[in-house]
């Protein structure tokens, strides 16, 4: 049996997910399905609060869809598994923070995979592109997400030309949060993950659901759903032990102890 292309490591409340599929960490149907199972388990495990995604090696984060596998019969519209391509971008109810640690080339579906995270850290040598235009196909998820994340004209230039940008330009346009050296990237990602893991998981869940659902709503409708507790995560939060703990800790001038209930 071949070794799994998806490596996972639990560190307390943090799950590290490493795409390890030589030579370039490209994703075929089998790998996508494996990633979907990993992220579904992450979503449903109450002990896990934060995930980090990264690529193995020093050159590639992920170049996206495996064109060699496609040439051998993997259908571009095949069964990507739960969560869609890469297991993240269509995974329902994922209300936990995800950090992408981009350690190299990040293009096509790999960039879409990174955009599925909530926070993106990148190594100094990381590069980004959407080269689908050159292979006669559509960067589907990026066409939806990127013009909402960075200036419209920059997003459209990337989509229409396939041009590459470096980490500095990606940070300038707000595509990524911060740049780190290759040597410290994972250290910084783990420190951030540990910080988030010490925070209130029910608040994170409410934040992620509200942000996700409000994207297609007008402001007042979204506010009404929050104040009327029509978001499931908000309703759970407002009746939780953690809600009371936060108020008590503030009044008692101490650090709160979050239980996630």
PDB file of C-alpha atoms in Angstrom:
ATOM      1  CA  UNK A   1       0.000   0.000   0.000  1.00  0.00           C
ATOM      2  CA  UNK A   2       1.394   3.425  -0.951  1.00  0.00           C
ATOM      3  CA  UNK A   3       2.102   5.978   1.767  1.00  0.00           C
ATOM      4  CA  UNK A   4      -0.599   8.575   2.377  1.00  0.00           C
ATOM      5  CA  UNK A   5       0.046  11.955   0.725  1.00  0.00           C
ATOM      6  CA  UNK A   6      -1.601  13.674   3.704  1.00  0.00           C
ATOM      7  CA  UNK A   7       0.373  13.807   6.947  1.00  0.00           C
ATOM      8  CA  UNK A   8      -1.273  14.914  10.187  1.00  0.00           C
ATOM      9  CA  UNK A   9       0.067  15.729  13.637  1.00  0.00           C
ATOM     10  CA  UNK A  10      -1.896  16.693  16.725  1.00  0.00           C
ATOM     11  CA  UNK A  11      -0.320  19.174  19.141  1.00  0.00           C
ATOM     12  CA  UNK A  12      -2.785  19.669  21.962  1.00  0.00           C
ATOM     13  CA  UNK A  13      -5.774  21.465  20.454  1.00  0.00           C
ATOM     14  CA  UNK A  14      -3.944  22.087  17.146  1.00  0.00           C
ATOM     15  CA  UNK A  15      -3.953  19.860  14.057  1.00  0.00           C
ATOM     16  CA  UNK A  16      -1.128  20.227  11.533  1.00  0.00           C
ATOM     17  CA  UNK A  17      -1.950  18.999   8.030  1.00  0.00           C
ATOM     18  CA  UNK A  18       0.937  18.601   5.605  1.00  0.00           C
ATOM     19  CA  UNK A  19       0.425  17.882   1.920  1.00  0.00           C
ATOM     20  CA  UNK A  20       3.289  15.529   1.083  1.00  0.00           C
ATOM     21  CA  UNK A  21       2.976  14.307  -2.490  1.00  0.00           C
ATOM     22  CA  UNK A  22       6.270  14.482  -4.382  1.00  0.00           C
ATOM     23  CA  UNK A  23       7.415  16.023  -6.548  1.00  0.00           C
ATOM     24  CA  UNK A  24       5.206  19.114  -6.348  1.00  0.00           C
ATOM     25  CA  UNK A  25       2.383  18.443  -3.846  1.00  0.00           C
ATOM     26  CA  UNK A  26      -0.222  18.497  -6.605  1.00  0.00           C
ATOM     27  CA  UNK A  27      -3.699  17.301  -5.687  1.00  0.00           C
ATOM     28  CA  UNK A  28      -5.417  14.467  -7.552  1.00  0.00           C
ATOM     29  CA  UNK A  29      -8.846  13.046  -6.796  1.00  0.00           C
ATOM     30  CA  UNK A  30      -7.572  10.505  -4.273  1.00  0.00           C
ATOM     31  CA  UNK A  31      -5.571  13.133  -2.394  1.00  0.00           C
ATOM     32  CA  UNK A  32      -8.511  15.533  -2.364  1.00  0.00           C
ATOM     33  CA  UNK A  33     -10.753  12.864  -0.874  1.00  0.00           C
ATOM     34  CA  UNK A  34      -8.129  12.082   1.780  1.00  0.00           C
ATOM     35  CA  UNK A  35      -7.887  15.767   2.689  1.00  0.00           C
ATOM     36  CA  UNK A  36     -11.661  15.958   2.941  1.00  0.00           C
ATOM     37  CA  UNK A  37     -11.736  13.144   5.467  1.00  0.00           C
ATOM     38  CA  UNK A  38      -9.015  14.835   7.520  1.00  0.00           C
ATOM     39  CA  UNK A  39     -10.837  18.161   7.625  1.00  0.00           C
ATOM     40  CA  UNK A  40     -14.184  16.549   8.370  1.00  0.00           C
ATOM     41  CA  UNK A  41     -12.622  14.823  11.380  1.00  0.00           C
ATOM     42  CA  UNK A  42     -11.025  18.118  12.408  1.00  0.00           C
ATOM     43  CA  UNK A  43     -14.397  19.878  12.168  1.00  0.00           C
ATOM     44  CA  UNK A  44     -16.166  17.226  14.239  1.00  0.00           C
ATOM     45  CA  UNK A  45     -13.515  16.650  16.942  1.00  0.00           C
ATOM     46  CA  UNK A  46     -14.326  18.829  19.974  1.00  0.00           C
ATOM     47  CA  UNK A  47     -10.746  18.557  21.224  1.00  0.00           C
ATOM     48  CA  UNK A  48      -9.331  20.214  18.099  1.00  0.00           C
ATOM     49  CA  UNK A  49      -9.648  23.979  17.850  1.00  0.00           C
ATOM     50  CA  UNK A  50      -7.226  25.180  15.151  1.00  0.00           C
ATOM     51  CA  UNK A  51      -5.637  23.706  12.015  1.00  0.00           C
ATOM     52  CA  UNK A  52      -2.463  24.575  10.114  1.00  0.00           C
ATOM     53  CA  UNK A  53      -2.111  23.566   6.477  1.00  0.00           C
ATOM     54  CA  UNK A  54       1.232  23.497   4.682  1.00  0.00           C
ATOM     55  CA  UNK A  55       3.205  21.636   2.047  1.00  0.00           C
ATOM     56  CA  UNK A  56       6.150  19.277   2.485  1.00  0.00           C
ATOM     57  CA  UNK A  57       9.556  20.383   1.296  1.00  0.00           C
ATOM     58  CA  UNK A  58      10.937  23.849   0.650  1.00  0.00           C
ATOM     59  CA  UNK A  59       9.871  24.532  -2.938  1.00  0.00           C
ATOM     60  CA  UNK A  60       6.153  23.820  -3.220  1.00  0.00           C
ATOM     61  CA  UNK A  61       3.173  24.635  -1.060  1.00  0.00           C
ATOM     62  CA  UNK A  62       0.770  23.310  -3.687  1.00  0.00           C
ATOM     63  CA  UNK A  63       0.439  23.899  -7.448  1.00  0.00           C
ATOM     64  CA  UNK A  64      -3.182  22.761  -7.403  1.00  0.00           C
ATOM     65  CA  UNK A  65      -4.776  20.217  -9.703  1.00  0.00           C
ATOM     66  CA  UNK A  66      -2.550  17.355 -10.833  1.00  0.00           C
ATOM     67  CA  UNK A  67      -2.556  17.719 -14.613  1.00  0.00           C
ATOM     68  CA  UNK A  68      -0.625  14.455 -15.048  1.00  0.00           C
ATOM     69  CA  UNK A  69      -3.351  12.607 -13.157  1.00  0.00           C
ATOM     70  CA  UNK A  70      -5.909  14.387 -15.332  1.00  0.00           C
ATOM     71  CA  UNK A  71      -4.104  13.196 -18.436  1.00  0.00           C
ATOM     72  CA  UNK A  72      -4.254   9.677 -17.020  1.00  0.00           C
ATOM     73  CA  UNK A  73      -8.006   9.846 -16.511  1.00  0.00           C
ATOM     74  CA  UNK A  74      -8.819  11.901 -13.406  1.00  0.00           C
ATOM     75  CA  UNK A  75     -11.858  13.948 -14.449  1.00  0.00           C
ATOM     76  CA  UNK A  76     -11.712  17.655 -13.646  1.00  0.00           C
ATOM     77  CA  UNK A  77     -15.336  17.382 -12.532  1.00  0.00           C
ATOM     78  CA  UNK A  78     -14.770  14.093 -10.687  1.00  0.00           C
ATOM     79  CA  UNK A  79     -15.465  13.201  -7.063  1.00  0.00           C
ATOM     80  CA  UNK A  80     -13.241  15.433  -4.948  1.00  0.00           C
ATOM     81  CA  UNK A  81     -14.810  14.090  -1.769  1.00  0.00           C
ATOM     82  CA  UNK A  82     -16.314  15.843   1.202  1.00  0.00           C
ATOM     83  CA  UNK A  83     -15.378  19.514   1.247  1.00  0.00           C
ATOM     84  CA  UNK A  84     -14.755  19.735  -2.484  1.00  0.00           C
ATOM     85  CA  UNK A  85     -11.310  20.306  -3.967  1.00  0.00           C
ATOM     86  CA  UNK A  86      -8.654  20.032  -1.264  1.00  0.00           C
ATOM     87  CA  UNK A  87     -11.269  19.191   1.360  1.00  0.00           C
ATOM     88  CA  UNK A  88     -11.700  22.771   2.561  1.00  0.00           C
ATOM     89  CA  UNK A  89     -13.342  25.181   0.174  1.00  0.00           C
ATOM     90  CA  UNK A  90     -16.812  23.609   0.289  1.00  0.00           C
ATOM     91  CA  UNK A  91     -16.745  21.931   3.702  1.00  0.00           C
ATOM     92  CA  UNK A  92     -19.996  22.819   5.442  1.00  0.00           C
ATOM     93  CA  UNK A  93     -19.991  23.994   9.027  1.00  0.00           C
ATOM     94  CA  UNK A  94     -16.245  24.416   9.439  1.00  0.00           C
ATOM     95  CA  UNK A  95     -16.361  26.877  12.323  1.00  0.00           C
ATOM     96  CA  UNK A  96     -12.768  26.598  13.515  1.00  0.00           C
ATOM     97  CA  UNK A  97      -9.797  28.773  12.513  1.00  0.00           C
ATOM     98  CA  UNK A  98      -7.486  27.486   9.772  1.00  0.00           C
ATOM     99  CA  UNK A  99      -4.004  28.913   9.148  1.00  0.00           C
ATOM    100  CA  UNK A 100      -2.184  28.417   5.848  1.00  0.00           C
ATOM    101  CA  UNK A 101       1.628  28.351   6.087  1.00  0.00           C
ATOM    102  CA  UNK A 102       2.635  28.879   2.451  1.00  0.00           C
ATOM    103  CA  UNK A 103       6.171  27.566   2.110  1.00  0.00           C
ATOM    104  CA  UNK A 104       6.753  27.934  -1.630  1.00  0.00           C
ATOM    105  CA  UNK A 105       4.964  27.879  -4.973  1.00  0.00           C
ATOM    106  CA  UNK A 106       1.249  28.436  -4.452  1.00  0.00           C
ATOM    107  CA  UNK A 107      -0.748  28.508  -7.653  1.00  0.00           C
ATOM    108  CA  UNK A 108      -3.965  27.415  -9.298  1.00  0.00           C
ATOM    109  CA  UNK A 109      -5.967  25.172  -7.011  1.00  0.00           C
ATOM    110  CA  UNK A 110      -3.177  25.492  -4.453  1.00  0.00           C
ATOM    111  CA  UNK A 111      -3.877  29.209  -4.171  1.00  0.00           C
ATOM    112  CA  UNK A 112      -7.582  28.403  -3.902  1.00  0.00           C
ATOM    113  CA  UNK A 113      -6.707  25.944  -1.118  1.00  0.00           C
ATOM    114  CA  UNK A 114      -4.784  28.675   0.724  1.00  0.00           C
ATOM    115  CA  UNK A 115      -7.656  31.131   0.227  1.00  0.00           C
ATOM    116  CA  UNK A 116      -9.890  28.647   2.048  1.00  0.00           C
ATOM    117  CA  UNK A 117      -7.900  29.353   5.219  1.00  0.00           C
ATOM    118  CA  UNK A 118      -8.713  32.237   7.556  1.00  0.00           C
ATOM    119  CA  UNK A 119      -5.150  33.494   7.969  1.00  0.00           C
ATOM    120  CA  UNK A 120      -2.309  33.123   5.449  1.00  0.00           C
ATOM    121  CA  UNK A 121       1.354  33.327   6.432  1.00  0.00           C
ATOM    122  CA  UNK A 122       3.986  33.020   3.725  1.00  0.00           C
ATOM    123  CA  UNK A 123       7.691  32.392   3.430  1.00  0.00           C
ATOM    124  CA  UNK A 124       9.793  35.087   1.792  1.00  0.00           C
ATOM    125  CA  UNK A 125      10.315  32.949  -1.309  1.00  0.00           C
ATOM    126  CA  UNK A 126       6.626  32.060  -1.791  1.00  0.00           C
ATOM    127  CA  UNK A 127       5.063  32.929  -5.142  1.00  0.00           C
ATOM    128  CA  UNK A 128       1.437  33.051  -6.229  1.00  0.00           C
ATOM    129  CA  UNK A 129      -0.452  32.750  -9.517  1.00  0.00           C
ATOM    130  CA  UNK A 130      -3.641  31.573 -11.199  1.00  0.00           C
ATOM    131  CA  UNK A 131      -2.285  30.042 -14.425  1.00  0.00           C
ATOM    132  CA  UNK A 132      -5.493  28.208 -15.371  1.00  0.00           C
ATOM    133  CA  UNK A 133      -6.027  30.628 -18.262  1.00  0.00           C
ATOM    134  CA  UNK A 134      -2.969  29.115 -19.973  1.00  0.00           C
ATOM    135  CA  UNK A 135      -4.391  25.604 -19.841  1.00  0.00           C
ATOM    136  CA  UNK A 136      -7.794  26.612 -21.113  1.00  0.00           C
ATOM    137  CA  UNK A 137      -9.776  26.227 -17.920  1.00  0.00           C
ATOM    138  CA  UNK A 138     -11.373  28.357 -15.201  1.00  0.00           C
ATOM    139  CA  UNK A 139      -9.983  29.064 -11.753  1.00  0.00           C
ATOM    140  CA  UNK A 140     -13.471  28.564 -10.389  1.00  0.00           C
ATOM    141  CA  UNK A 141     -13.137  29.138  -6.636  1.00  0.00           C
ATOM    142  CA  UNK A 142     -10.591  31.926  -7.152  1.00  0.00           C
ATOM    143  CA  UNK A 143     -12.935  33.656  -9.602  1.00  0.00           C
ATOM    144  CA  UNK A 144     -15.459  33.866  -6.777  1.00  0.00           C
ATOM    145  CA  UNK A 145     -13.158  34.570  -3.850  1.00  0.00           C
ATOM    146  CA  UNK A 146     -10.224  36.642  -5.045  1.00  0.00           C
ATOM    147  CA  UNK A 147     -12.073  39.766  -6.308  1.00  0.00           C
ATOM    148  CA  UNK A 148     -13.643  39.979  -2.830  1.00  0.00           C
ATOM    149  CA  UNK A 149     -10.313  39.642  -1.028  1.00  0.00           C
ATOM    150  CA  UNK A 150      -8.054  42.019  -2.964  1.00  0.00           C
ATOM    151  CA  UNK A 151      -8.656  44.991  -5.307  1.00  0.00           C
ATOM    152  CA  UNK A 152     -10.868  43.947  -8.219  1.00  0.00           C
ATOM    153  CA  UNK A 153      -8.462  45.046 -10.943  1.00  0.00           C
ATOM    154  CA  UNK A 154      -5.536  43.173  -9.424  1.00  0.00           C
ATOM    155  CA  UNK A 155      -7.620  40.025  -9.056  1.00  0.00           C
ATOM    156  CA  UNK A 156      -8.838  40.252 -12.628  1.00  0.00           C
ATOM    157  CA  UNK A 157      -5.303  40.815 -13.914  1.00  0.00           C
ATOM    158  CA  UNK A 158      -4.181  37.624 -12.148  1.00  0.00           C
ATOM    159  CA  UNK A 159      -7.164  35.673 -13.488  1.00  0.00           C
ATOM    160  CA  UNK A 160      -6.924  37.010 -17.049  1.00  0.00           C
ATOM    161  CA  UNK A 161      -3.146  36.874 -17.499  1.00  0.00           C
ATOM    162  CA  UNK A 162      -1.953  34.178 -15.097  1.00  0.00           C
ATOM    163  CA  UNK A 163       0.914  36.412 -14.006  1.00  0.00           C
ATOM    164  CA  UNK A 164       2.972  35.539 -10.937  1.00  0.00           C
ATOM    165  CA  UNK A 165       3.342  37.737  -7.873  1.00  0.00           C
ATOM    166  CA  UNK A 166       5.826  37.398  -5.038  1.00  0.00           C
ATOM    167  CA  UNK A 167       5.094  37.366  -1.311  1.00  0.00           C
ATOM    168  CA  UNK A 168       5.786  41.075  -0.942  1.00  0.00           C
ATOM    169  CA  UNK A 169       3.193  41.996  -3.562  1.00  0.00           C
ATOM    170  CA  UNK A 170       0.704  39.480  -2.158  1.00  0.00           C
ATOM    171  CA  UNK A 171       1.055  41.139   1.248  1.00  0.00           C
ATOM    172  CA  UNK A 172       0.716  44.597  -0.286  1.00  0.00           C
ATOM    173  CA  UNK A 173      -2.647  43.693  -1.797  1.00  0.00           C
ATOM    174  CA  UNK A 174      -3.832  41.984   1.386  1.00  0.00           C
ATOM    175  CA  UNK A 175      -3.857  38.473  -0.043  1.00  0.00           C
ATOM    176  CA  UNK A 176      -1.676  37.236   2.814  1.00  0.00           C
ATOM    177  CA  UNK A 177      -1.273  38.410   6.390  1.00  0.00           C
ATOM    178  CA  UNK A 178       2.467  38.312   6.986  1.00  0.00           C
ATOM    179  CA  UNK A 179       5.808  37.235   5.521  1.00  0.00           C
ATOM    180  CA  UNK A 180       8.352  35.199   7.469  1.00  0.00           C
ATOM    181  CA  UNK A 181      11.674  33.616   6.663  1.00  0.00           C
ATOM    182  CA  UNK A 182      11.561  30.033   5.433  1.00  0.00           C
ATOM    183  CA  UNK A 183      13.285  28.967   8.652  1.00  0.00           C
ATOM    184  CA  UNK A 184      10.727  30.585  10.976  1.00  0.00           C
ATOM    185  CA  UNK A 185       7.488  30.135   8.993  1.00  0.00           C
ATOM    186  CA  UNK A 186       6.240  27.043  10.820  1.00  0.00           C
ATOM    187  CA  UNK A 187       7.422  28.384  14.170  1.00  0.00           C
ATOM    188  CA  UNK A 188       5.335  31.512  13.595  1.00  0.00           C
ATOM    189  CA  UNK A 189       2.342  29.493  12.364  1.00  0.00           C
ATOM    190  CA  UNK A 190       2.488  27.267  15.449  1.00  0.00           C
ATOM    191  CA  UNK A 191       2.763  30.246  17.788  1.00  0.00           C
ATOM    192  CA  UNK A 192      -0.304  31.813  16.183  1.00  0.00           C
ATOM    193  CA  UNK A 193      -2.184  28.502  16.297  1.00  0.00           C
ATOM    194  CA  UNK A 194      -1.363  28.077  19.990  1.00  0.00           C
ATOM    195  CA  UNK A 195      -2.580  31.611  20.661  1.00  0.00           C
ATOM    196  CA  UNK A 196      -5.869  30.913  18.883  1.00  0.00           C
ATOM    197  CA  UNK A 197      -6.231  27.529  20.580  1.00  0.00           C
ATOM    198  CA  UNK A 198      -6.134  29.278  23.962  1.00  0.00           C
ATOM    199  CA  UNK A 199      -9.054  31.480  22.931  1.00  0.00           C
ATOM    200  CA  UNK A 200     -12.849  30.991  23.130  1.00  0.00           C
ATOM    201  CA  UNK A 201     -13.857  28.275  20.635  1.00  0.00           C
ATOM    202  CA  UNK A 202     -17.563  29.129  20.775  1.00  0.00           C
ATOM    203  CA  UNK A 203     -16.805  32.738  19.850  1.00  0.00           C
ATOM    204  CA  UNK A 204     -14.633  31.563  16.960  1.00  0.00           C
ATOM    205  CA  UNK A 205     -17.477  29.362  15.765  1.00  0.00           C
ATOM    206  CA  UNK A 206     -19.945  32.249  15.903  1.00  0.00           C
ATOM    207  CA  UNK A 207     -17.525  34.571  14.119  1.00  0.00           C
ATOM    208  CA  UNK A 208     -16.920  32.129  11.298  1.00  0.00           C
ATOM    209  CA  UNK A 209     -20.598  31.364  10.770  1.00  0.00           C
ATOM    210  CA  UNK A 210     -21.624  35.028  10.844  1.00  0.00           C
ATOM    211  CA  UNK A 211     -18.869  36.101   8.446  1.00  0.00           C
ATOM    212  CA  UNK A 212     -19.627  33.227   6.077  1.00  0.00           C
ATOM    213  CA  UNK A 213     -23.398  33.647   6.035  1.00  0.00           C
ATOM    214  CA  UNK A 214     -23.409  37.443   6.070  1.00  0.00           C
ATOM    215  CA  UNK A 215     -21.402  37.554   2.838  1.00  0.00           C
ATOM    216  CA  UNK A 216     -24.587  37.066   0.823  1.00  0.00           C
ATOM    217  CA  UNK A 217     -26.838  39.239   3.038  1.00  0.00           C
ATOM    218  CA  UNK A 218     -27.400  42.943   3.504  1.00  0.00           C
ATOM    219  CA  UNK A 219     -26.216  44.510   6.750  1.00  0.00           C
ATOM    220  CA  UNK A 220     -29.577  44.841   8.493  1.00  0.00           C
ATOM    221  CA  UNK A 221     -30.701  41.306   7.684  1.00  0.00           C
ATOM    222  CA  UNK A 222     -27.432  39.940   9.061  1.00  0.00           C
ATOM    223  CA  UNK A 223     -27.714  42.064  12.207  1.00  0.00           C
ATOM    224  CA  UNK A 224     -31.291  40.916  12.737  1.00  0.00           C
ATOM    225  CA  UNK A 225     -30.221  37.293  12.523  1.00  0.00           C
ATOM    226  CA  UNK A 226     -27.526  37.910  15.140  1.00  0.00           C
ATOM    227  CA  UNK A 227     -29.710  39.815  17.597  1.00  0.00           C
ATOM    228  CA  UNK A 228     -32.553  37.309  17.219  1.00  0.00           C
ATOM    229  CA  UNK A 229     -30.135  34.421  17.718  1.00  0.00           C
ATOM    230  CA  UNK A 230     -30.994  32.901  14.351  1.00  0.00           C
ATOM    231  CA  UNK A 231     -27.430  31.752  13.769  1.00  0.00           C
ATOM    232  CA  UNK A 232     -27.001  28.378  15.475  1.00  0.00           C
ATOM    233  CA  UNK A 233     -23.520  29.186  16.765  1.00  0.00           C
ATOM    234  CA  UNK A 234     -24.644  32.533  18.206  1.00  0.00           C
ATOM    235  CA  UNK A 235     -27.568  30.857  19.950  1.00  0.00           C
ATOM    236  CA  UNK A 236     -25.234  28.251  21.471  1.00  0.00           C
ATOM    237  CA  UNK A 237     -22.752  30.930  22.542  1.00  0.00           C
ATOM    238  CA  UNK A 238     -25.317  33.121  24.301  1.00  0.00           C
ATOM    239  CA  UNK A 239     -26.490  30.204  26.491  1.00  0.00           C
ATOM    240  CA  UNK A 240     -23.029  28.818  27.159  1.00  0.00           C
ATOM    241  CA  UNK A 241     -20.846  28.485  30.238  1.00  0.00           C
ATOM    242  CA  UNK A 242     -18.124  30.280  28.303  1.00  0.00           C
ATOM    243  CA  UNK A 243     -20.319  33.375  27.873  1.00  0.00           C
ATOM    244  CA  UNK A 244     -20.681  33.609  31.669  1.00  0.00           C
ATOM    245  CA  UNK A 245     -17.020  32.744  32.198  1.00  0.00           C
ATOM    246  CA  UNK A 246     -15.924  35.631  29.999  1.00  0.00           C
ATOM    247  CA  UNK A 247     -17.965  38.126  32.025  1.00  0.00           C
ATOM    248  CA  UNK A 248     -16.846  36.671  35.353  1.00  0.00           C
ATOM    249  CA  UNK A 249     -13.183  36.636  34.390  1.00  0.00           C
ATOM    250  CA  UNK A 250     -13.393  40.287  33.328  1.00  0.00           C
ATOM    251  CA  UNK A 251     -15.090  41.265  36.588  1.00  0.00           C
ATOM    252  CA  UNK A 252     -12.584  39.261  38.640  1.00  0.00           C
ATOM    253  CA  UNK A 253      -9.615  40.597  36.654  1.00  0.00           C
ATOM    254  CA  UNK A 254      -8.295  37.155  35.736  1.00  0.00           C
ATOM    255  CA  UNK A 255      -7.717  35.142  32.572  1.00  0.00           C
ATOM    256  CA  UNK A 256     -10.800  33.219  31.445  1.00  0.00           C
ATOM    257  CA  UNK A 257     -10.798  29.425  31.289  1.00  0.00           C
ATOM    258  CA  UNK A 258     -12.601  28.413  28.115  1.00  0.00           C
ATOM    259  CA  UNK A 259     -14.338  25.040  28.045  1.00  0.00           C
ATOM    260  CA  UNK A 260     -16.078  25.219  24.694  1.00  0.00           C
ATOM    261  CA  UNK A 261     -19.491  24.697  26.257  1.00  0.00           C
TER     262      UNK A 261
END
